[in-house]
Amino acid sequence: MTRERTNMPVIEVTELHKAYGEKVAVDDVSLTVEQGEIFGILGPNGAGKTTTVECVAGLRHPDSGEIRVLGLDPRHDREELRNRLGCQLQESELPGQLRVAEALELYSSFYRNPADWRSLMADLGLTEKRDTPFKKLSGGQKQRLSIALALVGNPEIAVLDELTTGLDPQARRDTWNLIEQIRVRGVTILLVTHFMEEAERLCDRLAVIDSGRVVAVDTPAGLVALVNDEQRIRFRPSVPVSDELFTDLPEVSDVTRAGNHITITGTGNVLAAVTSVLARNQVVALELRVDQASLDDAFVELTGRSLNA
Ligand code: ATP
């Protein structure tokens, strides 16, 4: 089933706080997730991501704060929410002997309006493995099954926690393609990750969480724009050129040389300005490389450390 995308909030978290004894896991988290978007929660290990989504799913009770999911209170309306929010949580294990098709059929029986589990099995590329016991599946296949189980209740929201941790790069890319297909169905996705590339590739918007607090919420591009938008253009000119060609451009802040290479630093449309000057002077930029701020740079700027260090 495909759902229309609207700007209605489907998840609203306000001033969430949760401690385990002395340990404050979530200090102050507020966020709003709109219908149909892929909303990422990005942060290092121990930042409070899992605790936050477990509170959203009604699996943990907050110490304080307000949570509304599809207008429901996850603490009091757990049964109703169970039918409308699907969870693929970290390290979800099934009995080793349970076969893929059996697991899907069993889980579909838990829901009021389940999806067609056979077509879900096909969509997730698991039909060939339908009679394989859980314990004999590869990491990627287990991951796909856990995504299928999160979707088998035909939920309006799917919570996916660290879904590509432990997968090899190819399996990770395949999983990303799958998530993009799920997005097309209009399911709102709350995605927990500590992979920058995953967040950048999949998420419409992101909350960056550090030490139990939200430090920024924006689109991946918006977060990158929060940091210095300086760019560095490095190339070897096909014929000698003078620095003045570039220093006269308002977008350029610095020109340096190392051997035959020129590095131009600037902001805004500096790349377009430099390439048009080169074209006007019939100079070809050989070995051209452009470096600009990444989501990782934004993370460092926001939290003072690198996420994937
Ligand atoms: P990870 O990516 O490692 O799962 P996370 O960002 O999801 O991290 P949480 O799992 O929410 O973070 O944990 C936040 C903090 O709370 C961590 O310091 C963690 O050790 C602690 N914590 C989590 N669950 C418990 C628990 N059941 N009892 C005690 N402390 C806990």
Tab-separated table of C-alpha atoms and ligand atoms in Angstrom:
chain	number	residue	atom	x	y	z
A	1	MET	CA	0.000	0.000	0.000
A	2	THR	CA	1.321	3.487	-0.850
A	3	ARG	CA	0.575	6.325	1.503
A	4	GLU	CA	0.575	9.984	0.527
A	5	ARG	CA	3.274	12.144	2.059
A	6	THR	CA	2.024	15.117	4.104
A	7	ASN	CA	3.631	17.537	6.540
A	8	MET	CA	1.715	16.103	9.498
A	9	PRO	CA	3.864	15.254	12.491
A	10	VAL	CA	3.547	11.554	13.292
A	11	ILE	CA	6.091	11.507	16.121
A	12	GLU	CA	6.457	14.331	18.623
A	13	VAL	CA	8.997	14.044	21.427
A	14	THR	CA	9.229	16.909	23.906
A	15	GLU	CA	11.907	17.273	26.569
A	16	LEU	CA	12.472	13.540	26.959
A	17	HIS	CA	14.576	12.485	29.933
A	18	LYS	CA	15.609	8.966	30.907
A	19	ALA	CA	18.239	7.743	33.397
A	20	TYR	CA	19.345	4.232	34.336
A	21	GLY	CA	20.189	4.674	38.013
A	22	GLU	CA	22.863	7.374	38.121
A	23	LYS	CA	23.508	7.171	34.382
A	24	VAL	CA	21.606	9.800	32.410
A	25	ALA	CA	21.018	8.214	28.981
A	26	VAL	CA	18.670	10.855	27.541
A	27	ASP	CA	19.087	14.307	29.013
A	28	ASP	CA	16.821	16.501	26.925
A	29	VAL	CA	15.554	15.281	23.569
A	30	SER	CA	12.859	17.047	21.577
A	31	LEU	CA	12.110	16.198	17.957
A	32	THR	CA	9.286	16.032	15.462
A	33	VAL	CA	9.037	13.503	12.651
A	34	GLU	CA	6.750	14.224	9.718
A	35	GLN	CA	4.626	11.700	7.911
A	36	GLY	CA	6.443	9.896	5.104
A	37	GLU	CA	9.965	11.083	5.861
A	38	ILE	CA	13.075	9.134	6.753
A	39	PHE	CA	14.200	10.764	9.954
A	40	GLY	CA	17.640	9.836	11.227
A	41	ILE	CA	18.981	9.857	14.743
A	42	LEU	CA	22.724	10.151	14.395
A	43	GLY	CA	25.217	9.994	17.211
A	44	PRO	CA	28.151	8.078	18.673
A	45	ASN	CA	27.854	4.920	20.789
A	46	GLY	CA	26.131	5.617	24.078
A	47	ALA	CA	24.607	8.927	22.920
A	48	GLY	CA	21.096	7.821	23.907
A	49	LYS	CA	19.738	6.927	20.469
A	50	THR	CA	18.387	3.480	21.319
A	51	THR	CA	16.854	4.674	24.585
A	52	THR	CA	15.085	7.473	22.681
A	53	VAL	CA	13.556	5.161	20.063
A	54	GLU	CA	12.654	2.563	22.689
A	55	CYS	CA	10.676	5.267	24.505
A	56	VAL	CA	9.016	6.239	21.198
A	57	ALA	CA	8.061	2.594	20.616
A	58	GLY	CA	6.652	2.260	24.142
A	59	LEU	CA	9.299	-0.302	25.116
A	60	ARG	CA	10.731	1.936	27.846
A	61	HIS	CA	9.107	4.433	30.171
A	62	PRO	CA	10.601	7.942	30.155
A	63	ASP	CA	11.359	9.571	33.505
A	64	SER	CA	9.864	12.782	32.167
A	65	GLY	CA	8.833	14.426	28.915
A	66	GLU	CA	5.989	14.002	26.451
A	67	ILE	CA	5.800	11.553	23.558
A	68	ARG	CA	3.018	11.392	20.985
A	69	VAL	CA	3.123	8.808	18.194
A	70	LEU	CA	0.261	9.006	15.682
A	71	GLY	CA	-1.478	11.046	18.383
A	72	LEU	CA	-1.126	8.171	20.867
A	73	ASP	CA	0.782	7.935	24.143
A	74	PRO	CA	3.164	4.961	23.742
A	75	ARG	CA	2.923	4.165	27.466
A	76	HIS	CA	-0.852	4.006	27.670
A	77	ASP	CA	-1.821	3.047	24.126
A	78	ARG	CA	0.784	0.328	23.655
A	79	GLU	CA	-1.598	-2.218	22.128
A	80	GLU	CA	-3.014	0.210	19.551
A	81	LEU	CA	0.491	1.435	18.690
A	82	ARG	CA	1.812	-2.103	18.297
A	83	ASN	CA	-0.433	-2.417	15.248
A	84	ARG	CA	0.733	0.845	13.705
A	85	LEU	CA	4.452	1.007	14.514
A	86	GLY	CA	6.899	-1.739	13.499
A	87	CYS	CA	10.267	-2.155	15.197
A	88	GLN	CA	13.504	-3.645	14.015
A	89	LEU	CA	15.572	-3.225	17.109
A	90	GLN	CA	19.227	-3.990	17.724
A	91	GLU	CA	20.258	-7.647	17.968
A	92	SER	CA	16.754	-9.006	17.482
A	93	GLU	CA	17.212	-12.756	17.576
A	94	LEU	CA	14.732	-15.455	16.659
A	95	PRO	CA	14.782	-19.131	17.668
A	96	GLY	CA	17.489	-20.778	15.570
A	97	GLN	CA	15.215	-23.474	14.130
A	98	LEU	CA	12.478	-21.080	12.985
A	99	ARG	CA	12.378	-20.940	9.186
A	100	VAL	CA	12.061	-17.673	7.234
A	101	ALA	CA	8.511	-18.314	5.962
A	102	GLU	CA	7.385	-19.643	9.355
A	103	ALA	CA	8.693	-16.527	11.104
A	104	LEU	CA	6.902	-14.216	8.679
A	105	GLU	CA	3.633	-16.146	8.850
A	106	LEU	CA	3.797	-16.315	12.647
A	107	TYR	CA	4.539	-12.609	13.063
A	108	SER	CA	1.840	-11.617	10.558
A	109	SER	CA	-0.693	-13.432	12.770
A	110	PHE	CA	0.078	-10.979	15.587
A	111	TYR	CA	-1.389	-8.015	13.692
A	112	ARG	CA	-4.836	-6.670	12.907
A	113	ASN	CA	-4.150	-5.749	9.250
A	114	PRO	CA	-0.959	-7.559	8.295
A	115	ALA	CA	0.840	-7.093	4.990
A	116	ASP	CA	0.910	-10.013	2.560
A	117	TRP	CA	3.945	-11.768	4.070
A	118	ARG	CA	4.678	-13.736	0.872
A	119	SER	CA	5.067	-10.595	-1.214
A	120	LEU	CA	7.102	-8.975	1.559
A	121	MET	CA	9.355	-12.038	1.529
A	122	ALA	CA	9.761	-11.580	-2.237
A	123	ASP	CA	10.359	-7.797	-1.936
A	124	LEU	CA	13.128	-8.451	0.562
A	125	GLY	CA	14.743	-11.086	-1.639
A	126	LEU	CA	14.078	-13.899	0.829
A	127	THR	CA	11.841	-16.246	-1.193
A	128	GLU	CA	14.773	-18.512	-2.020
A	129	LYS	CA	15.509	-18.762	1.698
A	130	ARG	CA	11.917	-19.438	2.740
A	131	ASP	CA	12.745	-22.864	4.239
A	132	THR	CA	16.096	-21.876	5.755
A	133	PRO	CA	16.250	-21.868	9.570
A	134	PHE	CA	17.159	-18.498	11.140
A	135	LYS	CA	20.495	-19.778	12.467
A	136	LYS	CA	21.659	-20.662	8.940
A	137	LEU	CA	21.042	-17.203	7.484
A	138	SER	CA	23.936	-14.839	6.729
A	139	GLY	CA	24.175	-11.503	8.567
A	140	GLY	CA	22.617	-9.684	5.607
A	141	GLN	CA	19.772	-12.197	5.292
A	142	LYS	CA	19.031	-11.952	9.042
A	143	GLN	CA	18.973	-8.202	8.674
A	144	ARG	CA	16.547	-8.400	5.738
A	145	LEU	CA	14.324	-10.753	7.698
A	146	SER	CA	14.286	-8.392	10.662
A	147	ILE	CA	13.281	-5.537	8.336
A	148	ALA	CA	10.529	-7.765	6.888
A	149	LEU	CA	9.330	-8.539	10.428
A	150	ALA	CA	9.254	-4.805	11.206
A	151	LEU	CA	7.022	-4.295	8.153
A	152	VAL	CA	4.805	-7.383	8.322
A	153	GLY	CA	2.202	-5.634	10.471
A	154	ASN	CA	1.781	-3.096	7.649
A	155	PRO	CA	2.861	-0.266	9.970
A	156	GLU	CA	2.583	3.462	9.357
A	157	ILE	CA	5.933	3.948	11.108
A	158	ALA	CA	8.982	1.671	11.076
A	159	VAL	CA	11.756	2.068	13.649
A	160	LEU	CA	15.054	0.712	12.356
A	161	ASP	CA	17.944	0.646	14.835
A	162	GLU	CA	21.509	0.248	13.537
A	163	LEU	CA	20.215	-1.802	10.661
A	164	THR	CA	23.512	-2.099	8.791
A	165	THR	CA	25.898	-2.591	11.701
A	166	GLY	CA	28.026	-5.683	11.079
A	167	LEU	CA	27.171	-5.899	7.362
A	168	ASP	CA	29.787	-5.845	4.637
A	169	PRO	CA	29.774	-2.834	2.274
A	170	GLN	CA	27.765	-4.619	-0.454
A	171	ALA	CA	25.096	-5.883	1.975
A	172	ARG	CA	24.949	-2.380	3.452
A	173	ARG	CA	24.307	-0.847	0.006
A	174	ASP	CA	21.644	-3.494	-0.748
A	175	THR	CA	19.939	-2.652	2.555
A	176	TRP	CA	19.976	1.058	1.691
A	177	ASN	CA	18.271	0.278	-1.625
A	178	LEU	CA	15.622	-1.635	0.298
A	179	ILE	CA	14.992	1.249	2.664
A	180	GLU	CA	14.529	3.552	-0.301
A	181	GLN	CA	11.893	1.165	-1.659
A	182	ILE	CA	10.123	1.178	1.704
A	183	ARG	CA	10.122	4.983	1.633
A	184	VAL	CA	8.252	4.831	-1.679
A	185	ARG	CA	5.440	2.968	0.105
A	186	GLY	CA	4.975	6.061	2.289
A	187	VAL	CA	6.018	4.405	5.539
A	188	THR	CA	7.569	6.936	7.918
A	189	ILE	CA	10.975	5.663	8.984
A	190	LEU	CA	12.819	6.500	12.187
A	191	LEU	CA	16.365	5.361	11.548
A	192	VAL	CA	19.045	5.085	14.214
A	193	THR	CA	22.576	5.102	12.884
A	194	HIS	CA	26.144	5.992	13.682
A	195	PHE	CA	27.186	5.791	10.027
A	196	MET	CA	27.590	9.179	8.441
A	197	GLU	CA	27.330	7.835	4.902
A	198	GLU	CA	24.096	6.017	5.735
A	199	ALA	CA	22.598	9.153	7.259
A	200	GLU	CA	23.636	11.263	4.274
A	201	ARG	CA	22.329	8.793	1.726
A	202	LEU	CA	18.979	7.898	3.306
A	203	CYS	CA	17.699	10.590	5.623
A	204	ASP	CA	15.451	13.509	4.702
A	205	ARG	CA	16.252	15.071	8.065
A	206	LEU	CA	18.528	14.222	10.942
A	207	ALA	CA	18.758	14.846	14.651
A	208	VAL	CA	22.372	14.835	15.808
A	209	ILE	CA	22.452	13.490	19.373
A	210	ASP	CA	25.421	13.699	21.694
A	211	SER	CA	25.483	12.800	25.399
A	212	GLY	CA	21.705	12.506	25.553
A	213	ARG	CA	21.011	15.882	23.962
A	214	VAL	CA	19.933	17.015	20.501
A	215	VAL	CA	22.636	19.315	19.183
A	216	ALA	CA	21.050	20.007	15.768
A	217	VAL	CA	18.109	18.996	13.584
A	218	ASP	CA	18.269	19.653	9.852
A	219	THR	CA	18.550	18.082	6.409
A	220	PRO	CA	21.969	16.505	5.734
A	221	ALA	CA	22.749	19.424	3.392
A	222	GLY	CA	21.504	21.922	5.995
A	223	LEU	CA	23.816	20.432	8.607
A	224	VAL	CA	26.770	20.657	6.232
A	225	ALA	CA	25.874	24.293	5.505
A	226	LEU	CA	26.029	25.040	9.251
A	227	VAL	CA	29.770	24.616	9.059
A	228	ASN	CA	32.131	26.759	7.085
A	229	ASP	CA	31.183	26.420	3.412
A	230	GLU	CA	34.795	26.862	2.322
A	231	GLN	CA	35.856	24.805	-0.686
A	232	ARG	CA	39.313	23.888	-1.959
A	233	ILE	CA	39.942	23.436	-5.684
A	234	ARG	CA	43.214	21.792	-6.639
A	235	PHE	CA	44.452	21.266	-10.213
A	236	ARG	CA	47.418	21.310	-12.542
A	237	PRO	CA	46.974	23.965	-15.276
A	238	SER	CA	47.671	22.762	-18.843
A	239	VAL	CA	49.653	25.995	-19.477
A	240	PRO	CA	51.268	28.458	-17.033
A	241	VAL	CA	48.772	30.884	-15.446
A	242	SER	CA	49.213	33.818	-13.090
A	243	ASP	CA	47.620	33.998	-9.609
A	244	GLU	CA	45.903	37.293	-10.487
A	245	LEU	CA	43.475	35.457	-12.759
A	246	PHE	CA	41.959	33.980	-9.580
A	247	THR	CA	42.762	36.483	-6.815
A	248	ASP	CA	40.623	39.051	-8.677
A	249	LEU	CA	37.532	36.852	-8.259
A	250	PRO	CA	35.318	37.881	-5.304
A	251	GLU	CA	34.639	34.191	-4.432
A	252	VAL	CA	38.355	33.426	-3.978
A	253	SER	CA	40.056	33.936	-0.599
A	254	ASP	CA	43.434	32.307	-1.183
A	255	VAL	CA	45.663	30.924	-3.958
A	256	THR	CA	48.652	28.718	-3.168
A	257	ARG	CA	51.043	26.679	-5.292
A	258	ALA	CA	52.864	23.413	-4.689
A	259	GLY	CA	55.014	22.237	-7.584
A	260	ASN	CA	52.855	22.317	-10.720
A	261	HIS	CA	49.605	22.361	-8.747
A	262	ILE	CA	47.477	25.334	-7.774
A	263	THR	CA	45.096	25.231	-4.785
A	264	ILE	CA	42.342	27.826	-4.725
A	265	THR	CA	40.284	28.337	-1.570
A	266	GLY	CA	36.965	30.129	-1.684
A	267	THR	CA	33.277	30.156	-0.882
A	268	GLY	CA	29.922	30.267	-2.699
A	269	ASN	CA	30.122	29.569	-6.428
A	270	VAL	CA	33.903	29.501	-6.434
A	271	LEU	CA	34.067	26.378	-8.612
A	272	ALA	CA	31.918	27.947	-11.353
A	273	ALA	CA	33.914	31.208	-11.162
A	274	VAL	CA	37.282	29.425	-11.433
A	275	THR	CA	36.236	27.101	-14.259
A	276	SER	CA	34.815	29.973	-16.291
A	277	VAL	CA	38.060	31.987	-15.898
A	278	LEU	CA	40.013	28.918	-17.000
A	279	ALA	CA	37.751	28.387	-20.021
A	280	ARG	CA	38.034	32.058	-21.048
A	281	ASN	CA	41.817	31.720	-20.971
A	282	GLN	CA	41.808	28.347	-22.734
A	283	VAL	CA	43.406	26.614	-19.774
A	284	VAL	CA	42.469	23.015	-18.971
A	285	ALA	CA	42.407	22.017	-15.276
A	286	LEU	CA	44.196	18.667	-15.113
A	287	GLU	CA	43.892	16.330	-12.087
A	288	LEU	CA	41.063	18.501	-10.760
A	289	ARG	CA	39.924	17.819	-7.198
A	290	VAL	CA	37.332	19.699	-5.165
A	291	ASP	CA	37.098	19.308	-1.381
A	292	GLN	CA	34.191	20.647	0.574
A	293	ALA	CA	32.749	20.233	4.049
A	294	SER	CA	31.056	16.888	4.752
A	295	LEU	CA	28.494	15.755	7.279
A	296	ASP	CA	31.451	14.484	9.320
A	297	ASP	CA	32.892	18.034	9.402
A	298	ALA	CA	29.474	19.275	10.541
A	299	PHE	CA	29.441	16.654	13.286
A	300	VAL	CA	32.898	17.703	14.491
A	301	GLU	CA	31.811	21.349	14.497
A	302	LEU	CA	28.649	20.525	16.473
A	303	THR	CA	30.081	18.092	19.024
A	304	GLY	CA	33.821	18.762	19.071
A	305	ARG	CA	34.676	15.218	17.949
A	306	SER	CA	34.479	12.938	14.946
A	307	LEU	CA	31.653	10.413	14.880
A	308	ASN	CA	33.444	7.528	13.219
A	309	ALA	CA	36.860	8.095	14.756
B	1	ATP	P1	24.691	2.468	20.917
B	1	ATP	O1	24.878	3.016	19.547
B	1	ATP	O2	25.966	2.007	21.553
B	1	ATP	O3	23.564	1.500	21.070
B	1	ATP	P2	22.979	4.569	21.899
B	1	ATP	O4	23.239	5.945	21.394
B	1	ATP	O5	21.881	3.822	21.305
B	1	ATP	O6	24.318	3.732	21.841
B	1	ATP	P3	21.817	3.962	24.440
B	1	ATP	O7	21.844	2.501	24.158
B	1	ATP	O8	20.513	4.645	24.474
B	1	ATP	O9	22.779	4.739	23.458
B	1	ATP	O10	22.580	4.189	25.827
B	1	ATP	C1	22.769	5.483	26.399
B	1	ATP	C2	23.532	5.324	27.691
B	1	ATP	O11	22.752	4.603	28.651
B	1	ATP	C3	24.827	4.534	27.546
B	1	ATP	O12	25.800	5.108	28.385
B	1	ATP	C4	24.466	3.150	28.013
B	1	ATP	O13	25.598	2.499	28.551
B	1	ATP	C5	23.409	3.417	29.066
B	1	ATP	N1	22.397	2.327	29.112
B	1	ATP	C6	21.635	1.895	28.093
B	1	ATP	N2	20.786	0.920	28.492
B	1	ATP	C7	21.046	0.719	29.812
B	1	ATP	C8	20.504	-0.138	30.813
B	1	ATP	N3	19.539	-1.010	30.523
B	1	ATP	N4	21.024	-0.051	32.056
B	1	ATP	C9	22.001	0.828	32.356
B	1	ATP	N5	22.555	1.686	31.467
B	1	ATP	C10	22.083	1.635	30.213
